[in-house]
Short mmCIF file of C-alpha atoms in Angstrom, two decimals:
data_model
loop_
_atom_site.label_atom_id
_atom_site.label_comp_id
_atom_site.label_asym_id
_atom_site.label_seq_id
_atom_site.Cartn_x
_atom_site.Cartn_y
_atom_site.Cartn_z
CA UNK A 1 -11.72 -82.34 184.06
CA UNK A 2 -11.72 -79.06 181.27
CA UNK A 3 -12.36 -79.84 178.31
CA UNK A 4 -9.46 -78.19 176.65
CA UNK A 5 -6.44 -77.27 178.85
CA UNK A 6 -3.64 -75.59 178.93
CA UNK A 7 -0.55 -74.20 180.21
CA UNK A 8 -1.11 -70.19 181.57
CA UNK A 9 1.82 -69.14 181.40
CA UNK A 10 2.86 -66.54 181.14
CA UNK A 11 6.15 -68.03 178.75
CA UNK A 12 9.05 -64.78 178.64
CA UNK A 13 10.99 -65.06 175.99
CA UNK A 14 14.25 -63.04 174.26
CA UNK A 15 12.76 -61.64 171.78
CA UNK A 16 14.49 -64.17 168.44
CA UNK A 17 13.26 -67.22 170.41
CA UNK A 18 11.52 -70.20 169.80
CA UNK A 19 8.37 -70.90 171.66
CA UNK A 20 5.93 -73.53 171.42
CA UNK A 21 2.42 -73.79 173.29
CA UNK A 22 0.72 -77.11 174.19
CA UNK A 23 -3.17 -77.12 174.56
CA UNK A 24 -4.84 -80.56 175.19
CA UNK A 25 -8.58 -82.17 175.17
CA UNK A 26 -10.11 -84.25 175.92
CA UNK A 27 -13.78 -85.31 174.13
CA UNK A 28 -11.86 -87.20 170.86
CA UNK A 29 -14.81 -86.25 169.05
CA UNK A 30 -13.43 -82.61 167.83
CA UNK A 31 -12.85 -81.87 164.77
CA UNK A 32 -11.92 -78.95 163.97
CA UNK A 33 -9.43 -77.44 166.27
CA UNK A 34 -7.88 -73.71 166.15
CA UNK A 35 -5.19 -71.72 167.53
CA UNK A 36 -7.36 -67.59 167.82
CA UNK A 37 -4.72 -64.92 169.86
CA UNK A 38 -6.59 -62.33 172.54
CA UNK A 39 -4.45 -58.95 173.12
CA UNK A 40 -3.98 -57.34 176.02
CA UNK A 41 -8.15 -55.52 176.70
CA UNK A 42 -8.52 -57.25 173.40
CA UNK A 43 -11.70 -59.25 171.84
CA UNK A 44 -9.91 -63.01 170.72
CA UNK A 45 -8.95 -63.03 166.66
CA UNK A 46 -8.09 -66.10 164.85
CA UNK A 47 -4.20 -66.72 164.07
CA UNK A 48 -4.92 -70.64 162.45
CA UNK A 49 -6.81 -73.42 161.81
CA UNK A 50 -4.43 -77.00 162.98
CA UNK A 51 -4.79 -79.25 159.86
CA UNK A 52 -4.30 -82.73 160.46
CA UNK A 53 -1.40 -82.87 158.81
CA UNK A 54 0.79 -80.11 160.40
CA UNK A 55 0.44 -76.46 159.15
CA UNK A 56 2.49 -73.34 158.53
CA UNK A 57 1.75 -69.59 158.38
CA UNK A 58 4.94 -67.55 158.43
CA UNK A 59 6.57 -68.06 161.25
CA UNK A 60 4.23 -69.81 163.00
CA UNK A 61 3.35 -73.85 163.01
CA UNK A 62 0.86 -76.13 164.14
CA UNK A 63 0.04 -79.19 164.51
CA UNK A 64 -2.86 -81.60 165.12
CA UNK A 65 -1.71 -85.45 167.24
CA UNK A 66 -5.38 -86.79 167.16
CA UNK A 67 -3.76 -89.39 168.83
CA UNK A 68 -2.00 -88.32 172.04
CA UNK A 69 -4.69 -85.12 171.71
CA UNK A 70 -2.84 -82.70 171.46
CA UNK A 71 -2.55 -79.55 169.55
CA UNK A 72 0.92 -77.31 169.17
CA UNK A 73 1.90 -73.59 167.65
CA UNK A 74 5.35 -73.21 167.51
CA UNK A 75 6.78 -69.56 167.13
CA UNK A 76 9.59 -69.53 165.02
CA UNK A 77 11.55 -65.77 165.36
CA UNK A 78 10.05 -64.51 168.57
CA UNK A 79 8.70 -60.15 167.70
CA UNK A 80 8.00 -58.09 171.00
CA UNK A 81 4.42 -57.70 168.50
CA UNK A 82 3.76 -61.69 168.97
CA UNK A 83 3.31 -60.38 173.06
CA UNK A 84 -0.63 -62.02 173.99
CA UNK A 85 -2.45 -64.48 175.33
CA UNK A 86 -3.51 -67.67 172.14
CA UNK A 87 -5.83 -69.19 173.24
CA UNK A 88 -7.23 -73.14 171.74
CA UNK A 89 -9.78 -74.14 170.10
CA UNK A 90 -11.84 -77.19 169.82
CA UNK A 91 -14.95 -77.60 168.09
CA UNK A 92 -16.72 -81.09 168.88
CA UNK A 93 -19.95 -80.42 168.19
CA UNK A 94 -21.55 -77.33 166.98
CA UNK A 95 -20.31 -74.89 169.18
CA UNK A 96 -15.83 -74.09 170.07
CA UNK A 97 -14.87 -74.69 173.21
CA UNK A 98 -12.19 -72.12 174.17
CA UNK A 99 -8.85 -73.44 176.46
CA UNK A 100 -7.90 -70.64 179.21
CA UNK A 101 -5.18 -69.39 177.13
CA UNK A 102 -1.26 -69.35 177.37
CA UNK A 103 0.15 -66.25 177.79
CA UNK A 104 3.69 -65.04 176.20
CA UNK A 105 5.63 -62.26 176.65
CA UNK A 106 8.37 -61.49 174.43
CA UNK A 107 11.26 -59.70 175.46
CA UNK A 108 13.68 -57.12 174.60
CA UNK B 1 -17.95 -54.16 156.64
CA UNK B 2 -18.06 -53.15 160.79
CA UNK B 3 -17.84 -56.67 161.43
CA UNK B 4 -18.71 -57.56 164.60
CA UNK B 5 -20.59 -54.51 166.75
CA UNK B 6 -21.91 -54.69 170.73
CA UNK B 7 -23.09 -51.64 172.99
CA UNK B 8 -22.13 -50.83 175.87
CA UNK B 9 -18.45 -50.97 175.46
CA UNK B 10 -18.20 -50.38 179.71
CA UNK B 11 -21.18 -50.97 182.43
CA UNK B 12 -21.38 -50.00 185.93
CA UNK B 13 -25.13 -52.27 187.55
CA UNK B 14 -25.81 -51.93 190.63
CA UNK B 15 -27.53 -55.41 191.62
CA UNK B 16 -30.73 -56.51 190.88
CA UNK B 17 -30.91 -54.16 188.30
CA UNK B 18 -31.37 -54.87 184.10
CA UNK B 19 -29.67 -54.65 181.20
CA UNK B 20 -30.00 -55.80 177.68
CA UNK B 21 -26.18 -56.03 175.50
CA UNK B 22 -26.73 -55.39 172.26
CA UNK B 23 -24.97 -57.05 169.50
CA UNK B 24 -25.20 -56.83 165.06
CA UNK B 25 -23.11 -58.55 162.72
CA UNK B 26 -23.16 -57.47 158.92
CA UNK B 27 -21.20 -60.24 157.24
CA UNK B 28 -24.39 -62.63 156.79
CA UNK B 29 -23.87 -65.58 159.13
CA UNK B 30 -26.02 -67.68 160.70
CA UNK B 31 -24.11 -68.55 164.18
CA UNK B 32 -23.98 -65.79 166.26
CA UNK B 33 -22.35 -66.42 170.46
CA UNK B 34 -22.92 -64.71 173.55
CA UNK B 35 -19.35 -65.59 175.50
CA UNK B 36 -18.40 -63.92 179.40
CA UNK B 37 -14.81 -63.80 180.11
CA UNK B 38 -13.70 -63.74 183.70
CA UNK B 39 -10.25 -65.30 184.75
CA UNK B 40 -8.45 -68.06 184.17
CA UNK B 41 -11.28 -69.87 183.15
CA UNK B 42 -11.38 -68.96 179.23
CA UNK B 43 -14.55 -67.86 176.85
CA UNK B 44 -17.86 -69.89 178.11
CA UNK B 45 -21.62 -69.86 176.24
CA UNK B 46 -23.96 -68.14 178.33
CA UNK B 47 -25.63 -69.40 174.49
CA UNK B 48 -25.65 -68.98 170.23
CA UNK B 49 -28.43 -69.09 168.02
CA UNK B 50 -27.50 -71.33 164.81
CA UNK B 51 -30.19 -69.30 163.11
CA UNK B 52 -32.46 -66.41 163.16
CA UNK B 53 -35.29 -67.70 165.06
CA UNK B 54 -33.90 -70.43 166.96
CA UNK B 55 -31.99 -69.79 170.52
CA UNK B 56 -30.02 -72.67 172.40
CA UNK B 57 -28.50 -72.84 176.06
CA UNK B 58 -24.31 -73.23 176.45
CA UNK B 59 -22.15 -73.69 179.47
CA UNK B 60 -23.65 -71.35 181.72
CA UNK B 61 -27.22 -70.25 181.10
CA UNK B 62 -28.31 -69.48 184.33
CA UNK B 63 -29.46 -65.48 185.13
CA UNK B 64 -29.83 -65.08 181.28
CA UNK B 65 -31.99 -64.62 177.99
CA UNK B 66 -31.45 -63.55 174.56
CA UNK B 67 -32.74 -62.99 171.90
CA UNK B 68 -31.54 -63.45 167.89
CA UNK B 69 -33.64 -60.55 166.19
CA UNK B 70 -33.18 -61.03 162.66
CA UNK B 71 -30.36 -62.51 160.85
CA UNK B 72 -27.97 -59.86 161.61
CA UNK B 73 -28.57 -59.62 165.70
CA UNK B 74 -28.27 -61.37 169.02
CA UNK B 75 -28.49 -59.69 172.22
CA UNK B 76 -28.09 -60.66 176.11
CA UNK B 77 -30.19 -59.48 178.61
CA UNK B 78 -29.42 -59.64 182.38
CA UNK B 79 -32.80 -59.37 184.58
CA UNK B 80 -32.08 -59.21 187.76
CA UNK B 81 -27.80 -58.14 188.10
CA UNK B 82 -25.71 -60.37 190.64
CA UNK B 83 -22.46 -59.46 191.78
CA UNK B 84 -21.42 -63.25 190.22
CA UNK B 85 -21.96 -61.74 186.50
CA UNK B 86 -19.37 -59.05 186.41
CA UNK B 87 -17.55 -60.83 183.90
CA UNK B 88 -16.57 -59.56 179.88
CA UNK B 89 -19.41 -60.00 177.78
CA UNK B 90 -18.57 -61.55 174.48
CA UNK B 91 -20.33 -61.82 171.65
CA UNK B 92 -19.40 -64.08 168.12
CA UNK B 93 -20.68 -64.63 164.31
CA UNK B 94 -19.18 -67.15 162.39
CA UNK B 95 -19.60 -68.49 158.83
CA UNK B 96 -19.49 -71.26 156.02
CA UNK B 97 -15.47 -71.27 157.36
CA UNK B 98 -15.78 -72.30 161.31
CA UNK B 99 -13.82 -68.51 161.66
CA UNK B 100 -15.31 -67.45 164.77
CA UNK B 101 -15.69 -63.12 164.62
CA UNK B 102 -15.93 -61.45 167.82
CA UNK B 103 -17.40 -57.95 168.59
CA UNK B 104 -14.88 -55.97 170.96
CA UNK B 105 -16.54 -56.24 173.94
CA UNK B 106 -18.36 -55.37 177.20
CA UNK B 107 -16.88 -54.40 180.07
CA UNK B 108 -19.26 -55.05 183.26
CA UNK B 109 -19.34 -54.42 186.91
CA UNK B 110 -22.75 -55.08 188.82
CA UNK B 111 -21.75 -53.71 192.58
#
């Protein structure tokens, strides 16, 4: 079983929709989690860190459920520019563990 | 402030050839990483360097060597390239906030 798993998608949603991605992790030692965004043929870039109490950054909300070992990312009022691959990342020790990514396409 | 730079951006090699991928960061970060990204596999760690003068193997180190030349530079070497090493390679660095900054990537094809 992979340490970090994600539904690869693609998630095709209309502009303005709300979409949620989940990510599960197997290593309970992971203390920190992140969501990265990767545009086609570009490098990953940090979207937001995920805090235990949940956190919001504009239209983006991240949640962490340690009991069930999953992380979620909610995008409200999706824009065309949100189309990308979203990578879930854990930090169980010294090194980061990346999920395979979930592809989102926001359609006009 | 250029962040993380990588060269080359594209490379085609024949099986058995060698090459070195260069990476440099100007953010004074201690930790640097080399990943490869393949379809459906996500990013997999090849080698990392927690500080100048130290390097350690990651998940997929076979066929690669690294050198942490100084705090800024971390190079990845393929001594004898194989088609299985066709991939996109990303260098990254990380500071005290646990935020990773990635270079633009190197697309390598081994024929």
